[in-house]
Amino acid sequence: MAMLTMVKALNLALSEALREDADVVLLGEDIGQDGGVFRVTEGLLEEFGHDRVIDTPVAEAAIAGAAVGMALYGLRPVAEMQFSGFAYQAFHQVEGHVSRFRNRTRGRYSLPMVIRMPYGAGIRAIEHHSESREAYYAHTPGLKVVIPSTPRTARALLRAAIFDPDPVIFYEPKAVYRAMREEVPDEPEALPIGKARIVREGSDITFVAYGAMVRAAEEAADDLADLDGVSAEVIDLLSIAPMDTATILNSVEKTGRLVVIHEAPRRCGVGAEVSARVAESGIEHLCAPIRRVTAYDVLFPYFARERAHLPSSDRIVGAAREVLAF
Amino acid sequence: MAMLTMVKALNLALSEALREDADVVLLGEDIGQDGGVFRVTEGLLEEFGHDRVIDTPVAEAAIAGAAVGMALYGLRPVAEMQFSGFAYQAFHQVEGHVSRFRNRTRGRYSLPMVIRMPYGAGIRAIEHHSESREAYYAHTPGLKVVIPSTPRTARALLRAAIFDPDPVIFYEPKAVYRAMREEVPDEPEALPIGKARIVREGSDITFVAYGAMVRAAEEAADDLADLDGVSAEVIDLLSIAPMDTATILNSVEKTGRLVVIHEAPRRCGVGAEVSARVAESGIEHLCAPIRRVTAYDVLFPYFARERAHLPSSDRIVGAAREVLAF
Amino acid sequence: MPRKTVEIEPRVEYLSILDEHGVVDAALDPRLDGDLLARMFRYMLATRRLDERLINLQRQGRIGTYGPTRGQEAAQIGTAMSIGPEDWTAQAFREMGMMLVRGWGMHMPMFFWGGHEEGNVVPEGVNDLPIAVPVSSQTLHGVGIAWAMKLRKTNNVCLTYLGDGGTSEGDFHEAMNFAGVYSLPVVFIVQNNQFAISHPRRMQTRSKTLAQKALAYGFNGIQVDGNDILAVYVAAREAVEKARSGGGPTLIECVTYRLSVHTTADDPTKYRSEEEVRQWEKRDPLIRFKKYLMERNVLDDASVAGVEEDIRGQIKEAVDYYEAYEGVDPVDPFRYCLAEPSAELVAQQREFEAAMRAEGLMR
Amino acid sequence: MPRKTVEIEPRVEYLSILDEHGVVDAALDPRLDGDLLARMFRYMLATRRLDERLINLQRQGRIGTYGPTRGQEAAQIGTAMSIGPEDWTAQAFREMGMMLVRGWGMHMPMFFWGGHEEGNVVPEGVNDLPIAVPVSSQTLHGVGIAWAMKLRKTNNVCLTYLGDGGTSEGDFHEAMNFAGVYSLPVVFIVQNNQFAISHPRRMQTRSKTLAQKALAYGFNGIQVDGNDILAVYVAAREAVEKARSGGGPTLIECVTYRLSVHTTADDPTKYRSEEEVRQWEKRDPLIRFKKYLMERNVLDDASVAGVEEDIRGQIKEAVDYYEAYEGVDPVDPFRYCLAEPSAELVAQQREFEAAMRAEGLMR
Ligand SMILES: Cc1ncc(C[n+]2csc(CCOP(=O)(O)OP(=O)(O)O)c2C)c(N)n1
Ligand SMILES: Cc1ncc(C[n+]2csc(CCOP(=O)(O)OP(=O)(O)O)c2C)c(N)n1
Ligand SMILES: [Mg+2]
Ligand SMILES: [Mg+2]
């Protein structure tokens, strides 16, 4: 067992995969010599060489599109987009090809590939470096979309993603990269993609969150317990697509109340989907409106104003109280 | 008054705008000499010349990105993406720039521009020509997203979009292009962006639809009236972003029941947003689960199988009956 | 500290061997063996006849919109015959001649243009990519395949096809650049058929040739008479050999002409003259090649008639197979979305099947 | 029917006037007037000093991550001074020298790198675009502006800046191609500072020069010593004149070096040697230009000291202004999302303000 940051945990998962499977290759901007702008790939070039850990020119469509070709030929490419905000340069490859090869060829070809990218706010970065747009991918059939919340889940989900037979968008909450350490087992472990995690059980209200927002939801649950004697259940989705509807519905059946939390804009976000699933299949258990605590449907501000635009535990508590008072 | 198809109505709106405002320019693939692959721009090159109606090379990012520059300089570009399925080649320009200039420069610059594109299934086209992905744009703050359902709404909304001070994604339901005619007034008219339209009043259940699905919703309402004596209210959103929440909530307050219909995949689609808004602000009026009748979260099939994957009036009726029986 | 002209490397060449009158440049004639030449002719004719039949099927409503190949047979078949089965191709959507060479059945285009994913199920043992509709998007896949070949230390190559219009897309640029940077065994084959739907070549880019675009990426470009299968074949064989032996990529511009419509939904009278088409019809790749083969005694009237007869039979068989096909199951998209359907997909499939049953579309 | 080499037009040139020792090529010296030269120097020095101050502010936590300009002053200032106020620029994110020439206040970069949109509010009367972070995305905006200039029949031009890394993006390709096809009054200025973060120029593309990429689009490219402001200015002036008079676009590659870190978050020791940096420090654009100006008696020690003094004062004023700024209102994104806020935005703003009040972040 080692206490690792998420950056180190991701690095561990990558090095394990590279070591175990000669088909695994990494490619992306500054991932080799430089070790990645967040150091996620540090030391991998030295250990695995230029044929496994490949620095590329600045061309995201090429990174994604070439990874498609590599996967078709039999490799397991793990492509990095340096920031999720620059993955749109590759969006046509993701929407048009990454998601489609299995269906298009009726299983003759498939794409065992991962596209990793850091997302989200909170590190005082410049424009385009702070957005969360997992919903774009979740709305794209044929993709899996995975978002870890802690070092251990990051390592275990990345392993699962790399060895998954289908393409996985791996969204990394960069606010968590170095914000915490967690014990990570010595042996490789994988989490099943598509399963949520109940971070803490509760009976009065359900919080659904993922990524960096899990921490905020936990804090809100603490505050509610301390201040109001309210017992909140916190669900960490881990996988956005597929989504673990059963875990959400079971929880709401128990609590009757739901708040969904994410950093992304609200309109057509993952919160809308969670809410709609409950409104579709669990409405009879609801005793109150479903609230979404999210970023707003405005441009996410440059960093001087970013804190004010992020869901905080206070805002979650506020929404929970409204829901509880309904 | 003239009875026009949607294609002709769009052509009319474009020619009116070109005539009235020397700043309006059109650009896109095959829109000039050829008159557009759907003939929406037919005759415009002849009337307005090569400086106003510009044929471009095959490069969608350039079309969108150059339109940004034109708009910054003071023109009102109306860019065409030949099909919405090829707009992802320009997605980084849309997400990264089209949506952002006003906020980024605190109003010093703005982008009065339109990106038109045909979307949706039903015309027996090959891969990438049948998808509906309005939610990508609706999830992008800073964009307006408009979808007409009939010739008259198409003409009036396109006019509003062209003269709007902000960038508008104008999604054209190509299944409707030639499927119906409607009387269109001789004088130019504009519809306010952000207002839904109640297509037919009803008291038992609310259908929310847009684009080509409005017709299906109306048929379903007819069938329900005829067969079950049920009175369905049909709302045509017309604008996805901003969305006219008030009209939806008012209707649900009256009917207590809601079915949302769209061609796009379900997960994180516009239906989720409609549902979430009602679950947030109108839940006390709901007597039943909210159902979504949509395409599924699978790749939209090639055209031999497409009909089976589109919401039909029968499916809407089926969902309505379940909701009504709840 | 001078002002000087920079010497640009590498080079751009032009190659033509068999002219439009069927006259061969004896010095350049590769003197291919008769059997190979006959096979080339057979594929060219098969492509031509299948193309005619598909237009016909479209007119009868038996398939959907179709994008013809007429006029581009030499460019496709000359290149496709320069590689072996372990090599790969990445195609756009107008490469039917190439597909026939590579072993796709004649029924495959019927399925594809008939609206069936079945038309994209690359036959087992054939190392091709399916049809790629988004212009130039496949060029990056071709590069990725070539890259994997290089990483795996094979000596295979990947032929990557695109059109003149395709050279304008960002993907083409990024593909060319990666090919150059990593010196990949990929050959880019630009079929310059003079149009991107209605947009003429001269308005697609300002450069004199498309071949010279290779200079931006530091490798060789060659422009060939794309209606001359000998030139196409020679250029492709050289580029393939170069790639195989570690020499890196080449761009081949095949100058040809789309003798037919862009697709059956297109009306080319809007944007080009009949006169221009007639001029290019004189340069038809089949006419000159047939003349050359007759003169070399590879073919005679009887053998041509025999080939025609064979092809007719094969096409009929393919149409019969296509029309008798009963596999069309609308549930398939659920089966092929992911390797293992998720719980939510299983639930949606159930909902879908119930709806289908209610509509009488399924038992 | 030959096999021949294709003559490639147009040309690629190389230009250098003032070498790293401050020796000028008399035949090429543009003999600019002293006043212009002095202004050039003042901007170069101001850029250098402001850059140093910003690094300092970053180290003190008074701004966020910062991307320095050091070493690229000649490339930026030489080009920016070749145009007038009615002309436009489209910048990337490392063009501080250009911004100063164009009239952005010294406080603007503090706001931008300090995390405030205020740093992107292009001053009234200045025809520049704001900082564009996505690599090469701005090249298309520059092309659009130039296109609008041409459609409006002005004789203005748009300078469009990018880096060596930027040449790999699809947007650059599409921008270059449109510029060529429509013969637009745009000048692409590639600051080849040898790195894209850690990625060296030689691995960015295989072509010998970046300038030659213009050949792919049918227009001229020129490679200049980007640390030689005379060469940069001459090349830019020629390209601008050409563009103004309807001659279309030019690509200028300024060969320079990023003497500092990529950004303050970067550690260049991971990917380049100290030795290499030292070599390039000898070619510092300021040193040689100062020497030239001293020799031409445009400057002397006293006047240099005076300029230093002025700049110090201006920087202090800018820092004071920045630090005293009280306009930071988190509600702004609601105000500037759309021209008129929609009902849903009004409602969200209300929710936001209530939350802010509850958190004590707003009254
Ligand atoms: C990215 C993209 N944009 C637009 C289209 C629509 N489209 C289909 S074919 C075509 C023209 C392609 O021209 P070219 O590359 O020369 O190929 P050709 O049709 O001549 O074979 C266009 C614009 C598309 N399929 N993909
Ligand atoms: C589309 C995109 N991809 C990646 C990045 C991250 N990034 C920021 S600067 C940079 C390198 C740019 O290199 P170059 O164009 O040479 O400019 P320089 O930094 O040298 O000025 C990268 C990859 C980005 N900003 N935009
Ligand atoms: Mg073509
Ligand atoms: Mg650089």
PDB file of C-alpha atoms in Angstrom, chain B residues 29-30 33-34 37 39 42 55-60 82 86 89 124 126-129 266-267 291-292 296-305 307-309 312 314-315, chain C residues 63-64 112-118 120 133-135 165 168-169 196-199 203-204 270-271 327-330 332-334 337 344-345 348 351-352 355-356 359 361:
ATOM      1  CA  GLU B  29     -19.686  24.483 -49.368  1.00  0.00           C
ATOM      2  CA  ASP B  30     -21.629  24.400 -52.639  1.00  0.00           C
ATOM      3  CA  GLN B  33     -22.962  27.955 -58.090  1.00  0.00           C
ATOM      4  CA  ASP B  34     -24.770  24.817 -57.031  1.00  0.00           C
ATOM      5  CA  VAL B  37     -27.112  20.539 -51.796  1.00  0.00           C
ATOM      6  CA  ARG B  39     -31.232  24.157 -52.840  1.00  0.00           C
ATOM      7  CA  GLU B  42     -30.620  28.605 -54.962  1.00  0.00           C
ATOM      8  CA  ASP B  55     -18.516  29.019 -52.227  1.00  0.00           C
ATOM      9  CA  THR B  56     -15.749  27.635 -50.060  1.00  0.00           C
ATOM     10  CA  PRO B  57     -13.322  24.728 -50.124  1.00  0.00           C
ATOM     11  CA  VAL B  58     -14.184  21.693 -47.993  1.00  0.00           C
ATOM     12  CA  ALA B  59     -13.084  22.979 -44.600  1.00  0.00           C
ATOM     13  CA  GLU B  60     -15.674  23.466 -41.888  1.00  0.00           C
ATOM     14  CA  GLN B  82     -23.482  21.221 -45.333  1.00  0.00           C
ATOM     15  CA  PHE B  86     -19.793  17.628 -40.435  1.00  0.00           C
ATOM     16  CA  GLN B  89     -14.869  19.554 -37.820  1.00  0.00           C
ATOM     17  CA  ARG B 124     -32.475   7.951 -46.675  1.00  0.00           C
ATOM     18  CA  ILE B 126     -25.715   7.763 -45.761  1.00  0.00           C
ATOM     19  CA  GLU B 127     -23.832   7.675 -42.457  1.00  0.00           C
ATOM     20  CA  HIS B 128     -23.345  10.972 -40.567  1.00  0.00           C
ATOM     21  CA  HIS B 129     -26.244  12.590 -42.399  1.00  0.00           C
ATOM     22  CA  ARG B 266     -31.627  10.312 -24.851  1.00  0.00           C
ATOM     23  CA  ARG B 267     -28.683  10.617 -22.491  1.00  0.00           C
ATOM     24  CA  ARG B 291     -41.455  10.013 -20.258  1.00  0.00           C
ATOM     25  CA  ARG B 292     -38.948  10.689 -22.993  1.00  0.00           C
ATOM     26  CA  TYR B 296     -31.816   5.522 -28.240  1.00  0.00           C
ATOM     27  CA  ASP B 297     -28.338   5.703 -26.821  1.00  0.00           C
ATOM     28  CA  VAL B 298     -26.944   3.655 -29.671  1.00  0.00           C
ATOM     29  CA  LEU B 299     -25.438   4.700 -32.969  1.00  0.00           C
ATOM     30  CA  PHE B 300     -28.150   5.928 -35.251  1.00  0.00           C
ATOM     31  CA  PRO B 301     -28.493   3.251 -37.936  1.00  0.00           C
ATOM     32  CA  TYR B 302     -27.895   3.539 -41.641  1.00  0.00           C
ATOM     33  CA  PHE B 303     -31.117   4.333 -43.406  1.00  0.00           C
ATOM     34  CA  ALA B 304     -32.476   0.843 -43.964  1.00  0.00           C
ATOM     35  CA  ARG B 305     -33.099   0.673 -40.231  1.00  0.00           C
ATOM     36  CA  ARG B 307     -37.453   4.380 -39.370  1.00  0.00           C
ATOM     37  CA  ALA B 308     -37.454   1.899 -36.531  1.00  0.00           C
ATOM     38  CA  HIS B 309     -35.161   4.169 -34.538  1.00  0.00           C
ATOM     39  CA  SER B 312     -43.160   7.684 -34.170  1.00  0.00           C
ATOM     40  CA  ASP B 314     -47.384   5.397 -32.159  1.00  0.00           C
ATOM     41  CA  ARG B 315     -44.518   5.491 -29.691  1.00  0.00           C
TER      42      ARG B 315
ATOM     43  CA  ILE C  63     -30.644   1.510 -53.314  1.00  0.00           C
ATOM     44  CA  GLY C  64     -30.356   5.095 -52.004  1.00  0.00           C
ATOM     45  CA  PHE C 112     -23.642   0.330 -48.278  1.00  0.00           C
ATOM     46  CA  TRP C 113     -25.533   2.582 -50.649  1.00  0.00           C
ATOM     47  CA  GLY C 114     -28.682   0.669 -49.845  1.00  0.00           C
ATOM     48  CA  GLY C 115     -28.494   1.885 -46.266  1.00  0.00           C
ATOM     49  CA  HIS C 116     -27.094  -1.193 -44.543  1.00  0.00           C
ATOM     50  CA  GLU C 117     -24.116  -1.321 -42.221  1.00  0.00           C
ATOM     51  CA  GLU C 118     -23.524  -4.730 -43.802  1.00  0.00           C
ATOM     52  CA  ASN C 120     -19.165  -1.720 -44.271  1.00  0.00           C
ATOM     53  CA  VAL C 133     -17.870   9.615 -45.178  1.00  0.00           C
ATOM     54  CA  PRO C 134     -16.420  12.672 -43.388  1.00  0.00           C
ATOM     55  CA  VAL C 135     -14.035  14.124 -45.925  1.00  0.00           C
ATOM     56  CA  GLY C 165     -11.553  18.481 -51.886  1.00  0.00           C
ATOM     57  CA  SER C 168      -8.526  21.351 -47.780  1.00  0.00           C
ATOM     58  CA  GLU C 169      -9.506  19.716 -44.516  1.00  0.00           C
ATOM     59  CA  ALA C 196     -15.606  18.600 -54.714  1.00  0.00           C
ATOM     60  CA  ILE C 197     -19.292  18.319 -55.455  1.00  0.00           C
ATOM     61  CA  SER C 198     -19.614  21.606 -57.396  1.00  0.00           C
ATOM     62  CA  HIS C 199     -16.405  23.243 -56.258  1.00  0.00           C
ATOM     63  CA  MET C 203     -10.905  27.172 -56.261  1.00  0.00           C
ATOM     64  CA  GLN C 204     -10.011  24.382 -53.843  1.00  0.00           C
ATOM     65  CA  LYS C 270     -25.313  23.647 -62.575  1.00  0.00           C
ATOM     66  CA  TYR C 271     -21.590  23.961 -62.393  1.00  0.00           C
ATOM     67  CA  GLY C 327     -30.663 -10.115 -42.169  1.00  0.00           C
ATOM     68  CA  VAL C 328     -31.956  -6.589 -41.676  1.00  0.00           C
ATOM     69  CA  ASP C 329     -32.754  -6.462 -38.006  1.00  0.00           C
ATOM     70  CA  PRO C 330     -33.384  -3.058 -36.467  1.00  0.00           C
ATOM     71  CA  ASP C 332     -28.627  -4.536 -34.395  1.00  0.00           C
ATOM     72  CA  PRO C 333     -27.534  -1.088 -33.200  1.00  0.00           C
ATOM     73  CA  PHE C 334     -28.104  -2.314 -29.637  1.00  0.00           C
ATOM     74  CA  CYS C 337     -22.928  -0.378 -29.625  1.00  0.00           C
ATOM     75  CA  GLU C 344     -29.175   0.980 -19.485  1.00  0.00           C
ATOM     76  CA  LEU C 345     -28.807  -0.302 -23.035  1.00  0.00           C
ATOM     77  CA  GLN C 348     -33.592   0.678 -23.774  1.00  0.00           C
ATOM     78  CA  GLU C 351     -38.313  -0.523 -24.559  1.00  0.00           C
ATOM     79  CA  PHE C 352     -37.415  -0.481 -28.253  1.00  0.00           C
ATOM     80  CA  ALA C 355     -42.449  -0.354 -29.215  1.00  0.00           C
ATOM     81  CA  MET C 356     -41.596  -2.345 -32.327  1.00  0.00           C
ATOM     82  CA  GLU C 359     -46.191  -1.096 -34.068  1.00  0.00           C
ATOM     83  CA  LEU C 361     -42.699  -4.124 -36.864  1.00  0.00           C
TER      84      LEU C 361
END
